[in-house]
Amino acid sequence: MKLVTLCGLPRSGSTLLGNVLGQHPDITIEMDSCLADILTNISEHSEKVYSETQHTMKEMKDLYYTFMRSGIVGWISKLCDTEVYLDKDRSWAVDFDLLFNLVPNTKVIFLVRDLRGIVSSLEKLETKERVMSPSTNALYGFEDREEYHSADMMDERIKRYLQQDMMYTPLFALKEALDCERDYLRNFKFVTYEDFMENPRKILEEIYKFVGVKSFDNDLDNITQDHFHDASYAPWGNHTIQPKLSPKKETYKFPLIKRKSQLKMLSDYSWFYQYFYPTIYREALRR
């Protein structure tokens, strides 16, 4: 049985991709799983007892690893009777080192998206589809009510979006893995949202090859969404997917973000764009 995790940036198609991959007869998918959180909590618990235990550090490490590995096996065996178990949750990005120390042959499908597209999606949910009160405190972290006079309000909103845990955690984990050239990167399959939207069957074929299952002709006209609970992520957690996936080419036009702010994003996150969107990065800064 193979463990595959599905994670990445928010608003990047992981919910859609997960439900599509769930059509494959050799894949069992757990959507919005809590397994990653459980392992992280156990790891944090070890810090509390190290100073009180009578075991050596090596013994404690072996005990905790054995405990967590047994938990992973038990968890998967209760849910999965197929060749591949796919666990979808962004929390895997909290500690990739721990994941690969526990299960070295784990494979990770990591979704990314042009950050301008993510922010545009969040802006749409916040300004055009919101029913609750404005997220003023979350989007404007001013300590003094006079600070807004000298701030660019759009830049401030973008900065706060990107500092939210939903964005900061996977971006930090991604940069650390790339900069430190972690060995486990060879077990990663990076999928850009734009490529998946433009040519879903090609990306699906690449994923099936990556995880080691046979090719499969997905029914992209009848995608059934697994049960989900996204109200806890309001106002930016709308995870409702369309039942039909029709290929479409991204325009890379983001009318909800002014050009000056887009250029600032490209500059501030140049490492991200140079790695995943080098052509777009060069062309955007040339204009």
XYZ file of C-alpha atoms in Angstrom:
287
model
C 0.000 0.000 0.000
C 1.357 3.426 -0.955
C 0.876 6.652 1.013
C 0.384 9.728 -1.165
C -0.391 13.152 0.263
C -2.173 15.938 -1.586
C -1.444 19.453 -0.390
C -0.287 22.872 -1.533
C -1.551 26.424 -1.783
C -5.210 27.334 -1.176
C -7.507 28.120 -4.108
C -5.247 25.980 -6.302
C -7.593 23.157 -7.244
C -6.728 20.545 -4.619
C -10.394 19.865 -3.801
C -11.241 19.446 -7.485
C -8.172 17.313 -8.178
C -8.812 15.137 -5.142
C -12.357 14.351 -6.190
C -11.227 13.577 -9.742
C -8.444 11.261 -8.541
C -10.997 9.536 -6.335
C -12.621 8.124 -9.475
C -9.625 5.838 -10.008
C -10.448 2.283 -8.853
C -6.974 1.781 -7.360
C -7.002 4.981 -5.288
C -8.751 5.614 -1.981
C -8.849 9.294 -1.097
C -9.539 10.873 2.280
C -10.573 14.486 1.726
C -9.604 17.090 4.330
C -8.081 14.460 6.569
C -6.837 15.151 10.102
C -4.010 12.585 10.020
C -1.340 15.242 9.466
C -2.619 17.247 12.449
C -2.540 14.156 14.651
C 1.088 13.433 13.766
C 2.073 17.066 14.317
C 0.372 17.053 17.731
C 2.204 13.868 18.732
C 5.487 15.435 17.644
C 4.734 18.512 19.741
C 3.826 16.277 22.674
C 7.294 14.692 22.564
C 8.800 18.101 23.402
C 6.822 18.230 26.642
C 7.972 14.860 27.967
C 11.616 14.763 26.877
C 12.802 16.519 30.032
C 10.781 14.213 32.305
C 11.319 10.810 30.731
C 13.742 8.181 32.009
C 14.535 7.106 28.438
C 17.480 8.326 26.435
C 16.844 10.649 23.498
C 17.508 7.780 21.081
C 15.022 5.555 22.902
C 12.420 8.299 22.904
C 12.890 8.887 19.191
C 12.522 5.180 18.453
C 9.445 4.921 20.661
C 7.722 7.918 19.088
C 8.590 6.845 15.553
C 7.257 3.355 16.225
C 4.091 4.776 17.757
C 3.435 7.177 14.886
C 4.243 4.652 12.155
C 1.893 2.123 13.735
C -0.765 4.816 13.877
C -0.349 5.616 10.203
C -0.633 1.940 9.245
C -3.712 1.489 11.422
C -5.339 4.640 10.084
C -4.815 3.655 6.464
C -5.841 0.023 6.949
C -9.194 1.113 8.378
C -9.955 3.408 5.434
C -8.233 1.871 2.450
C -8.537 -1.422 0.600
C -6.902 -0.224 -2.628
C -3.338 0.004 -3.900
C -2.923 3.701 -3.084
C -4.129 5.758 -0.117
C -4.316 9.472 -0.960
C -4.576 11.824 2.027
C -5.640 15.354 1.114
C -4.807 18.052 3.652
C -2.724 21.240 3.525
C -1.397 20.487 7.030
C 1.161 18.070 5.563
C 3.231 21.160 4.715
C 3.670 21.897 8.431
C 6.479 19.329 8.777
C 7.673 17.506 5.676
C 10.826 16.430 7.508
C 8.713 14.485 10.002
C 6.598 12.927 7.251
C 9.601 11.586 5.353
C 11.362 10.427 8.519
C 8.269 8.353 9.285
C 7.473 7.144 5.756
C 10.490 7.763 3.469
C 8.737 6.497 0.325
C 5.751 8.836 0.694
C 4.836 10.703 -2.462
C 3.549 14.273 -2.370
C 1.324 15.961 -4.927
C 1.816 19.674 -4.308
C -0.432 22.184 -6.075
C 0.657 25.728 -6.799
C -0.996 28.642 -8.545
C 0.019 32.092 -9.699
C -0.213 34.031 -6.422
C -2.101 36.772 -8.209
C -4.774 34.230 -9.099
C -5.039 33.079 -5.498
C -5.364 36.624 -4.192
C -7.905 37.424 -6.908
C -9.951 34.421 -5.833
C -9.818 35.537 -2.203
C -10.698 39.095 -3.196
C -13.710 37.842 -5.121
C -14.934 35.909 -2.098
C -14.317 38.912 0.150
C -15.785 41.679 -1.999
C -18.238 40.160 -4.478
C -19.611 37.054 -2.783
C -19.431 37.942 0.904
C -22.513 37.884 3.108
C -20.787 38.343 6.468
C -19.254 41.529 7.827
C -16.039 42.782 6.157
C -12.856 41.042 7.305
C -11.397 44.406 8.312
C -9.373 43.222 11.290
C -7.925 40.328 9.331
C -6.994 42.383 6.280
C -5.774 45.578 7.940
C -3.491 45.007 10.894
C -3.100 48.658 11.803
C -2.225 49.314 15.436
C -3.248 52.940 15.163
C -6.315 54.256 13.359
C -4.220 56.918 11.651
C -1.843 54.433 10.005
C -4.062 53.882 6.991
C -3.294 57.375 5.664
C 0.205 56.363 4.580
C -0.636 52.806 3.487
C -1.604 51.474 0.084
C -4.774 49.639 1.020
C -4.564 47.077 -1.772
C -0.956 46.248 -0.930
C -1.976 45.934 2.700
C -4.757 43.495 1.829
C -2.451 41.405 -0.327
C 0.216 41.319 2.387
C -2.305 40.123 4.947
C -3.695 37.453 2.618
C -0.178 36.120 2.103
C 0.558 36.193 5.830
C -2.461 34.062 6.707
C -1.485 30.551 7.832
C -3.256 29.073 4.812
C -0.710 30.837 2.575
C 2.312 31.328 4.811
C 2.695 27.701 5.923
C 2.863 26.031 2.482
C 4.922 28.866 0.982
C 7.457 28.715 3.822
C 7.669 24.913 3.585
C 8.098 25.160 -0.170
C 10.902 27.729 -0.004
C 12.698 25.815 2.738
C 12.586 22.596 0.725
C 13.830 24.334 -2.429
C 16.525 26.468 -0.802
C 17.847 23.625 1.360
C 17.617 21.192 -1.560
C 15.904 18.562 0.543
C 16.410 15.008 -0.711
C 12.706 14.316 -0.447
C 11.949 16.748 -3.284
C 12.447 13.818 -5.655
C 9.228 12.414 -4.154
C 7.280 15.565 -5.078
C 5.031 16.055 -8.057
C 4.374 19.777 -8.502
C 1.152 20.571 -10.327
C 0.278 24.083 -11.384
C -3.381 25.003 -11.266
C -3.095 26.594 -14.693
C -1.704 23.424 -16.334
C -4.398 21.308 -14.697
C -7.162 23.620 -15.924
C -5.732 23.794 -19.445
C -4.961 20.104 -19.946
C -6.503 18.012 -17.157
C -6.125 14.621 -18.852
C -2.418 15.144 -19.475
C -1.851 16.112 -15.821
C -3.921 13.175 -14.579
C -1.876 10.775 -16.699
C 1.330 12.239 -15.234
C -0.029 11.841 -11.701
C -1.056 8.220 -12.246
C 2.422 7.455 -13.530
C 3.942 9.304 -10.570
C 1.982 7.377 -7.925
C 2.387 4.089 -9.786
C -1.131 3.119 -10.851
C -2.494 2.203 -14.260
C -3.885 4.786 -16.660
C -7.537 5.642 -16.204
C -10.092 7.424 -18.372
C -11.681 9.824 -15.874
C -15.245 10.983 -16.390
C -14.663 14.726 -16.318
C -18.301 15.443 -17.175
C -19.618 13.852 -13.996
C -17.435 14.692 -10.998
C -19.040 13.784 -7.699
C -17.875 15.827 -4.735
C -17.105 13.933 -1.561
C -18.652 15.229 1.651
C -16.943 18.347 2.946
C -17.294 21.009 5.609
C -15.913 24.382 4.585
C -17.902 26.811 6.761
C -15.086 26.773 9.327
C -12.874 28.477 6.724
C -15.304 31.321 6.058
C -15.252 33.735 4.388
C -12.493 32.363 2.133
C -13.171 28.642 2.277
C -15.691 27.987 -0.489
C -14.767 24.461 -1.613
C -17.757 23.721 -3.818
C -16.572 22.304 -7.122
C -18.238 22.194 -10.516
C -19.448 18.730 -11.615
C -17.846 19.177 -15.031
C -14.227 19.951 -15.827
C -13.789 21.526 -19.253
C -10.284 22.491 -20.358
C -9.721 26.231 -20.388
C -6.668 28.395 -20.948
C -5.796 30.899 -18.240
C -5.630 34.533 -19.336
C -3.372 35.707 -16.494
C -5.508 38.820 -16.212
C -6.447 39.833 -12.702
C -8.821 42.820 -12.790
C -9.315 42.784 -9.017
C -5.630 43.622 -8.470
C -4.145 46.843 -9.843
C -1.013 46.495 -11.977
C 1.268 48.236 -9.475
C 0.327 45.728 -6.797
C 0.781 42.817 -9.213
C 4.329 43.949 -9.974
C 5.037 44.206 -6.260
C 3.861 40.615 -5.767
C 6.087 39.431 -8.614
C 9.036 41.221 -7.023
C 8.366 40.231 -3.404
C 7.881 36.560 -4.338
C 10.406 36.403 -7.163
C 11.744 33.049 -5.887
C 8.295 31.521 -6.377
C 7.742 32.924 -9.854
C 11.248 32.169 -11.081
C 10.847 28.523 -10.103
C 7.255 27.839 -11.175
C 6.425 30.610 -13.667
C 9.734 31.799 -15.170
C 8.277 32.898 -18.512
C 5.440 34.852 -16.927
C 7.868 36.412 -14.460
C 10.215 37.648 -17.180
C 7.439 38.916 -19.426
C 5.578 40.699 -16.642
C 8.634 42.586 -15.440
C 9.601 43.492 -19.006
C 6.388 45.402 -19.624
